[in-house]
Amino acid sequence: MAVPPELRSDAAKLAAGRLLLGLAAFVFPGRVARLFGFPVDDYDNGTARALGRLYAVREAALGYHLIAEARGARGPQPLTVGVNLTIDAVDAAMLTTALVRRDGIDRAAGSVAVFAAVISGLWLRLYRRLAAAERS
């Protein structure tokens, strides 16, 4: 089954966003944390920057892999899209939990939870469209 060009393009766009976010967070962890609303001034230390960079590597690796897959002969695969969906959905749930528990990162937890939930919706939409294309 050939993956339609619009699904390849949609997968590559979502993946590019993930890759760019990862690269930005790796190079500028404090700025990206501040952009998302994390209280950087209170928690700017080596541990926080290292964890931020671990997140960044995850984002960049997932983005790079899906871009390569979207450009490949088989196109984006439902499993890869499903992994991206799962990661963002878990991020949204984890940050919603931090918000409900009042862990001291309310602004960041709220903004990133909403961001991750919206992105999860986009991954879900792509997953469903890929599955439908695979069946036809």
Backbone as JSON Lines, residues from 0, in Angstrom:
{"i":0,"aa":"M","n":[0.83,-1.18,0.0],"ca":[0.0,0.0,0.0],"c":[0.88,1.24,0.0]}
{"i":1,"aa":"A","n":[0.59,2.13,-0.92],"ca":[1.33,3.39,-0.99],"c":[0.64,4.42,-0.09]}
{"i":2,"aa":"V","n":[1.45,5.09,0.7],"ca":[0.92,6.13,1.58],"c":[0.68,7.38,0.74]}
{"i":3,"aa":"P","n":[-0.52,7.95,0.78],"ca":[-0.8,9.15,-0.01],"c":[0.15,10.29,0.35]}
{"i":4,"aa":"P","n":[0.51,11.11,-0.63],"ca":[1.45,12.21,-0.4],"c":[1.04,13.16,0.72]}
{"i":5,"aa":"E","n":[-0.28,13.41,0.85],"ca":[-0.7,14.36,1.9],"c":[-0.45,13.79,3.3]}
{"i":6,"aa":"L","n":[-0.53,12.46,3.45],"ca":[-0.22,11.86,4.75],"c":[1.28,11.9,5.03]}
{"i":7,"aa":"R","n":[2.08,11.69,4.0],"ca":[3.53,11.83,4.16],"c":[3.87,13.26,4.59]}
{"i":8,"aa":"S","n":[3.24,14.22,3.94],"ca":[3.49,15.62,4.24],"c":[3.05,15.98,5.66]}
{"i":9,"aa":"D","n":[1.87,15.53,6.05],"ca":[1.37,15.82,7.4],"c":[2.28,15.2,8.46]}
{"i":10,"aa":"A","n":[2.72,13.97,8.23],"ca":[3.63,13.31,9.17],"c":[4.94,14.07,9.26]}
{"i":11,"aa":"A","n":[5.48,14.48,8.11],"ca":[6.74,15.21,8.1],"c":[6.63,16.55,8.81]}
{"i":12,"aa":"K","n":[5.49,17.23,8.67],"ca":[5.3,18.52,9.34],"c":[5.24,18.35,10.86]}
{"i":13,"aa":"L","n":[4.48,17.37,11.34],"ca":[4.42,17.12,12.78],"c":[5.81,16.74,13.29]}
{"i":14,"aa":"A","n":[6.49,15.9,12.54],"ca":[7.82,15.46,12.95],"c":[8.81,16.62,12.94]}
{"i":15,"aa":"A","n":[8.71,17.5,11.97],"ca":[9.62,18.65,11.91],"c":[9.42,19.56,13.11]}
{"i":16,"aa":"G","n":[8.17,19.75,13.52],"ca":[7.91,20.54,14.72],"c":[8.55,19.91,15.94]}
{"i":17,"aa":"R","n":[8.44,18.6,16.05],"ca":[9.05,17.89,17.18],"c":[10.57,18.0,17.13]}
{"i":18,"aa":"L","n":[11.15,17.83,15.96],"ca":[12.6,17.94,15.79],"c":[13.09,19.34,16.15]}
{"i":19,"aa":"L","n":[12.41,20.36,15.65],"ca":[12.82,21.74,15.94],"c":[12.69,22.08,17.42]}
{"i":20,"aa":"L","n":[11.62,21.6,18.04],"ca":[11.47,21.82,19.47],"c":[12.61,21.16,20.23]}
{"i":21,"aa":"G","n":[12.96,19.95,19.84],"ca":[14.06,19.25,20.49],"c":[15.39,19.96,20.32]}
{"i":22,"aa":"L","n":[15.67,20.42,19.11],"ca":[16.94,21.13,18.88],"c":[16.98,22.43,19.68]}
{"i":23,"aa":"A","n":[15.87,23.16,19.7],"ca":[15.83,24.42,20.45],"c":[16.02,24.15,21.94]}
{"i":24,"aa":"A","n":[15.37,23.12,22.48],"ca":[15.49,22.81,23.9],"c":[16.88,22.33,24.25]}
{"i":25,"aa":"F","n":[17.56,21.71,23.3],"ca":[18.93,21.25,23.58],"c":[19.9,22.44,23.63]}
{"i":26,"aa":"V","n":[19.76,23.33,22.67],"ca":[20.68,24.47,22.58],"c":[20.33,25.56,23.59]}
{"i":27,"aa":"F","n":[19.04,25.79,23.8],"ca":[18.58,26.86,24.7],"c":[17.61,26.31,25.75]}
{"i":28,"aa":"P","n":[18.05,25.44,26.64],"ca":[17.1,24.83,27.58],"c":[16.39,25.84,28.47]}
{"i":29,"aa":"G","n":[17.09,26.85,28.92],"ca":[16.45,27.86,29.78],"c":[15.4,28.66,29.04]}
{"i":30,"aa":"R","n":[15.69,29.04,27.83],"ca":[14.73,29.84,27.05],"c":[13.47,29.04,26.73]}
{"i":31,"aa":"V","n":[13.66,27.78,26.35],"ca":[12.49,26.96,26.03],"c":[11.68,26.69,27.3]}
{"i":32,"aa":"A","n":[12.36,26.44,28.41],"ca":[11.64,26.24,29.68],"c":[10.85,27.49,30.04]}
{"i":33,"aa":"R","n":[11.45,28.64,29.87],"ca":[10.77,29.91,30.16],"c":[9.58,30.1,29.22]}
{"i":34,"aa":"L","n":[9.76,29.77,27.94],"ca":[8.69,29.89,26.96],"c":[7.47,29.06,27.38]}
{"i":35,"aa":"F","n":[7.71,27.88,27.91],"ca":[6.62,27.01,28.35],"c":[6.07,27.4,29.71]}
{"i":36,"aa":"G","n":[6.72,28.35,30.39],"ca":[6.2,28.83,31.66],"c":[6.81,28.2,32.9]}
{"i":37,"aa":"F","n":[7.89,27.44,32.74],"ca":[8.54,26.87,33.91],"c":[9.25,27.97,34.7]}
{"i":38,"aa":"P","n":[9.24,27.88,36.02],"ca":[9.88,28.91,36.86],"c":[11.4,28.77,36.83]}
{"i":39,"aa":"V","n":[12.0,29.16,35.73],"ca":[13.43,28.96,35.48],"c":[14.29,29.65,36.54]}
{"i":40,"aa":"D","n":[13.91,30.84,36.95],"ca":[14.73,31.56,37.9],"c":[14.86,30.82,39.22]}
{"i":41,"aa":"D","n":[13.84,30.09,39.61],"ca":[13.87,29.34,40.86],"c":[14.56,27.98,40.74]}
{"i":42,"aa":"Y","n":[14.61,27.44,39.53],"ca":[15.11,26.08,39.36],"c":[16.19,25.95,38.3]}
{"i":43,"aa":"D","n":[16.94,27.0,38.04],"ca":[17.98,26.93,37.01],"c":[19.25,26.35,37.64]}
{"i":44,"aa":"N","n":[19.46,25.07,37.39],"ca":[20.66,24.41,37.9],"c":[21.07,23.3,36.93]}
{"i":45,"aa":"G","n":[22.17,22.67,37.21],"ca":[22.68,21.63,36.32],"c":[21.72,20.47,36.13]}
{"i":46,"aa":"T","n":[21.04,20.09,37.18],"ca":[20.09,18.98,37.08],"c":[18.93,19.33,36.16]}
{"i":47,"aa":"A","n":[18.38,20.51,36.34],"ca":[17.25,20.94,35.5],"c":[17.67,21.04,34.04]}
{"i":48,"aa":"R","n":[18.86,21.6,33.8],"ca":[19.32,21.72,32.4],"c":[19.59,20.34,31.79]}
{"i":49,"aa":"A","n":[20.16,19.42,32.58],"ca":[20.42,18.06,32.07],"c":[19.11,17.36,31.72]}
{"i":50,"aa":"L","n":[18.12,17.46,32.6],"ca":[16.82,16.84,32.32],"c":[16.15,17.48,31.11]}
{"i":51,"aa":"G","n":[16.29,18.81,30.99],"ca":[15.76,19.5,29.82],"c":[16.4,19.0,28.54]}
{"i":52,"aa":"R","n":[17.69,18.76,28.61],"ca":[18.39,18.27,27.41],"c":[18.03,16.81,27.11]}
{"i":53,"aa":"L","n":[17.76,16.01,28.13],"ca":[17.29,14.65,27.88],"c":[15.95,14.69,27.14]}
{"i":54,"aa":"Y","n":[15.06,15.56,27.58],"ca":[13.78,15.76,26.89],"c":[14.05,16.19,25.45]}
{"i":55,"aa":"A","n":[15.01,17.09,25.28],"ca":[15.31,17.62,23.95],"c":[15.79,16.52,23.01]}
{"i":56,"aa":"V","n":[16.64,15.65,23.52],"ca":[17.15,14.54,22.69],"c":[16.0,13.62,22.29]}
{"i":57,"aa":"R","n":[15.1,13.35,23.22],"ca":[13.94,12.52,22.91],"c":[13.13,13.14,21.78]}
{"i":58,"aa":"E","n":[12.84,14.42,21.91],"ca":[12.04,15.12,20.89],"c":[12.73,15.1,19.53]}
{"i":59,"aa":"A","n":[14.01,15.43,19.53],"ca":[14.75,15.48,18.26],"c":[14.84,14.11,17.62]}
{"i":60,"aa":"A","n":[15.11,13.08,18.41],"ca":[15.23,11.72,17.85],"c":[13.91,11.24,17.26]}
{"i":61,"aa":"L","n":[12.82,11.46,17.98],"ca":[11.52,11.05,17.46],"c":[11.19,11.81,16.17]}
{"i":62,"aa":"G","n":[11.46,13.11,16.17],"ca":[11.18,13.9,14.98],"c":[12.01,13.46,13.78]}
{"i":63,"aa":"Y","n":[13.3,13.26,14.02],"ca":[14.19,12.84,12.93],"c":[13.76,11.49,12.36]}
{"i":64,"aa":"H","n":[13.44,10.55,13.24],"ca":[13.04,9.22,12.79],"c":[11.79,9.28,11.91]}
{"i":65,"aa":"L","n":[10.8,10.04,12.34],"ca":[9.56,10.1,11.56],"c":[9.75,10.85,10.24]}
{"i":66,"aa":"I","n":[10.59,11.86,10.23],"ca":[10.88,12.53,8.95],"c":[11.5,11.54,7.97]}
{"i":67,"aa":"A","n":[12.48,10.79,8.45],"ca":[13.13,9.79,7.59],"c":[12.12,8.74,7.11]}
{"i":68,"aa":"E","n":[11.25,8.31,8.0],"ca":[10.24,7.33,7.64],"c":[9.27,7.9,6.62]}
{"i":69,"aa":"A","n":[8.84,9.14,6.81],"ca":[7.88,9.77,5.89],"c":[8.47,9.9,4.49]}
{"i":70,"aa":"R","n":[9.78,10.08,4.42],"ca":[10.45,10.21,3.12],"c":[10.82,8.87,2.51]}
{"i":71,"aa":"G","n":[10.76,7.81,3.3],"ca":[11.16,6.48,2.84],"c":[10.16,5.84,1.91]}
{"i":72,"aa":"A","n":[10.52,4.69,1.42],"ca":[9.69,3.98,0.44],"c":[8.31,3.6,1.01]}
{"i":73,"aa":"R","n":[8.27,3.2,2.27],"ca":[7.0,2.77,2.87],"c":[6.18,3.92,3.43]}
{"i":74,"aa":"G","n":[6.8,5.06,3.65],"ca":[6.08,6.19,4.22],"c":[5.93,6.06,5.72]}
{"i":75,"aa":"P","n":[5.23,7.01,6.34],"ca":[5.06,6.96,7.8],"c":[4.24,5.74,8.19]}
{"i":76,"aa":"Q","n":[4.66,5.08,9.24],"ca":[3.99,3.86,9.69],"c":[3.1,4.13,10.89]}
{"i":77,"aa":"P","n":[1.96,3.44,10.97],"ca":[1.06,3.64,12.11],"c":[1.75,3.42,13.46]}
{"i":78,"aa":"L","n":[2.66,2.46,13.55],"ca":[3.34,2.21,14.82],"c":[4.13,3.44,15.26]}
{"i":79,"aa":"T","n":[4.87,4.04,14.36],"ca":[5.67,5.22,14.7],"c":[4.77,6.38,15.11]}
{"i":80,"aa":"V","n":[3.71,6.58,14.37],"ca":[2.77,7.65,14.7],"c":[2.11,7.34,16.05]}
{"i":81,"aa":"G","n":[1.78,6.08,16.29],"ca":[1.2,5.68,17.56],"c":[2.14,5.91,18.74]}
{"i":82,"aa":"V","n":[3.43,5.68,18.54],"ca":[4.41,5.95,19.6],"c":[4.43,7.45,19.91]}
{"i":83,"aa":"N","n":[4.45,8.28,18.88],"ca":[4.44,9.73,19.08],"c":[3.16,10.17,19.8]}
{"i":84,"aa":"L","n":[2.03,9.62,19.4],"ca":[0.75,9.9,20.04],"c":[0.8,9.53,21.52]}
{"i":85,"aa":"T","n":[1.29,8.35,21.82],"ca":[1.35,7.87,23.2],"c":[2.24,8.76,24.06]}
{"i":86,"aa":"I","n":[3.39,9.13,23.55],"ca":[4.31,9.98,24.31],"c":[3.66,11.32,24.63]}
{"i":87,"aa":"D","n":[3.03,11.95,23.65],"ca":[2.41,13.24,23.91],"c":[1.19,13.12,24.83]}
{"i":88,"aa":"A","n":[0.43,12.04,24.7],"ca":[-0.71,11.84,25.58],"c":[-0.25,11.62,27.03]}
{"i":89,"aa":"V","n":[0.83,10.87,27.21],"ca":[1.37,10.66,28.56],"c":[1.92,11.97,29.11]}
{"i":90,"aa":"D","n":[2.59,12.76,28.28],"ca":[3.06,14.07,28.72],"c":[1.89,14.92,29.2]}
{"i":91,"aa":"A","n":[0.81,14.93,28.45],"ca":[-0.37,15.72,28.83],"c":[-0.94,15.23,30.16]}
{"i":92,"aa":"A","n":[-1.03,13.92,30.33],"ca":[-1.56,13.37,31.58],"c":[-0.64,13.68,32.75]}
{"i":93,"aa":"M","n":[0.65,13.53,32.56],"ca":[1.61,13.79,33.63],"c":[1.56,15.25,34.08]}
{"i":94,"aa":"L","n":[1.48,16.15,33.12],"ca":[1.46,17.57,33.48],"c":[0.11,18.0,34.04]}
{"i":95,"aa":"T","n":[-0.95,17.36,33.6],"ca":[-2.26,17.62,34.21],"c":[-2.24,17.17,35.67]}
{"i":96,"aa":"T","n":[-1.62,16.05,35.93],"ca":[-1.48,15.57,37.31],"c":[-0.69,16.57,38.15]}
{"i":97,"aa":"A","n":[0.41,17.09,37.59],"ca":[1.21,18.09,38.31],"c":[0.38,19.34,38.59]}
{"i":98,"aa":"L","n":[-0.47,19.71,37.67],"ca":[-1.33,20.88,37.86],"c":[-2.36,20.63,38.97]}
{"i":99,"aa":"V","n":[-3.0,19.48,38.93],"ca":[-4.01,19.14,39.94],"c":[-3.38,19.04,41.33]}
{"i":100,"aa":"R","n":[-2.18,18.5,41.4],"ca":[-1.49,18.33,42.69],"c":[-0.84,19.62,43.18]}
{"i":101,"aa":"R","n":[-0.85,20.65,42.35],"ca":[-0.22,21.93,42.7],"c":[1.25,21.74,43.06]}
{"i":102,"aa":"D","n":[2.0,21.18,42.1],"ca":[3.41,20.88,42.31],"c":[4.33,22.09,42.2]}
{"i":103,"aa":"G","n":[3.77,23.28,42.05],"ca":[4.59,24.48,41.99],"c":[4.97,24.9,40.58]}
{"i":104,"aa":"I","n":[4.42,24.22,39.6],"ca":[4.7,24.57,38.2],"c":[3.38,24.76,37.45]}
{"i":105,"aa":"D","n":[2.43,25.39,38.11],"ca":[1.07,25.49,37.56],"c":[1.03,26.09,36.16]}
{"i":106,"aa":"R","n":[1.72,27.2,35.97],"ca":[1.67,27.86,34.66],"c":[2.23,26.94,33.57]}
{"i":107,"aa":"A","n":[3.38,26.35,33.84],"ca":[4.0,25.45,32.86],"c":[3.17,24.19,32.68]}
{"i":108,"aa":"A","n":[2.72,23.61,33.78],"ca":[1.93,22.38,33.68],"c":[0.68,22.61,32.84]}
{"i":109,"aa":"G","n":[0.01,23.73,33.07],"ca":[-1.2,24.03,32.29],"c":[-0.91,24.25,30.83]}
{"i":110,"aa":"S","n":[0.09,25.08,30.53],"ca":[0.37,25.39,29.12],"c":[0.9,24.18,28.37]}
{"i":111,"aa":"V","n":[1.79,23.41,28.98],"ca":[2.35,22.26,28.28],"c":[1.33,21.13,28.2]}
{"i":112,"aa":"A","n":[0.49,20.98,29.2],"ca":[-0.56,19.95,29.13],"c":[-1.51,20.23,27.97]}
{"i":113,"aa":"V","n":[-1.9,21.49,27.82],"ca":[-2.78,21.86,26.7],"c":[-2.06,21.64,25.37]}
{"i":114,"aa":"F","n":[-0.81,22.09,25.29],"ca":[-0.02,21.91,24.07],"c":[0.08,20.43,23.71]}
{"i":115,"aa":"A","n":[0.44,19.59,24.7],"ca":[0.59,18.16,24.45],"c":[-0.73,17.51,24.07]}
{"i":116,"aa":"A","n":[-1.82,17.96,24.67],"ca":[-3.13,17.41,24.33],"c":[-3.52,17.75,22.9]}
{"i":117,"aa":"V","n":[-3.27,18.99,22.49],"ca":[-3.58,19.39,21.12],"c":[-2.74,18.59,20.13]}
{"i":118,"aa":"I","n":[-1.45,18.48,20.42],"ca":[-0.56,17.71,19.53],"c":[-0.99,16.24,19.51]}
{"i":119,"aa":"S","n":[-1.4,15.7,20.65],"ca":[-1.9,14.33,20.69],"c":[-3.09,14.16,19.75]}
{"i":120,"aa":"G","n":[-3.96,15.15,19.73],"ca":[-5.1,15.11,18.82],"c":[-4.68,15.08,17.36]}
{"i":121,"aa":"L","n":[-3.64,15.83,17.05],"ca":[-3.13,15.81,15.67],"c":[-2.51,14.46,15.32]}
{"i":122,"aa":"W","n":[-1.77,13.88,16.29],"ca":[-1.2,12.54,16.06],"c":[-2.32,11.51,15.88]}
{"i":123,"aa":"L","n":[-3.38,11.61,16.69],"ca":[-4.49,10.67,16.59],"c":[-5.17,10.78,15.23]}
{"i":124,"aa":"R","n":[-5.37,11.98,14.79],"ca":[-5.98,12.19,13.47],"c":[-5.12,11.56,12.38]}
{"i":125,"aa":"L","n":[-3.81,11.79,12.44],"ca":[-2.9,11.2,11.45],"c":[-2.92,9.68,11.54]}
{"i":126,"aa":"Y","n":[-2.91,9.15,12.75],"ca":[-2.94,7.7,12.95],"c":[-4.18,7.09,12.3]}
{"i":127,"aa":"R","n":[-5.32,7.71,12.54],"ca":[-6.57,7.19,11.96],"c":[-6.56,7.26,10.44]}
{"i":128,"aa":"R","n":[-6.03,8.35,9.9],"ca":[-5.96,8.49,8.44],"c":[-5.0,7.46,7.83]}
{"i":129,"aa":"L","n":[-3.88,7.2,8.5],"ca":[-2.95,6.17,8.02],"c":[-3.59,4.79,8.07]}
{"i":130,"aa":"A","n":[-4.28,4.5,9.16],"ca":[-4.94,3.2,9.29],"c":[-6.0,3.03,8.2]}
{"i":131,"aa":"A","n":[-6.76,4.09,7.92],"ca":[-7.77,4.01,6.87],"c":[-7.13,3.8,5.49]}
{"i":132,"aa":"A","n":[-6.01,4.48,5.25],"ca":[-5.32,4.33,3.97],"c":[-4.75,2.92,3.83]}
{"i":133,"aa":"E","n":[-4.31,2.36,4.94],"ca":[-3.75,1.01,4.93],"c":[-4.83,-0.02,4.61]}
{"i":134,"aa":"R","n":[-6.05,0.22,5.09],"ca":[-7.16,-0.71,4.85],"c":[-7.67,-0.65,3.42]}
{"i":135,"aa":"S","n":[-7.49,0.49,2.77],"ca":[-8.06,0.64,1.41],"c":[-7.13,0.15,0.33]}
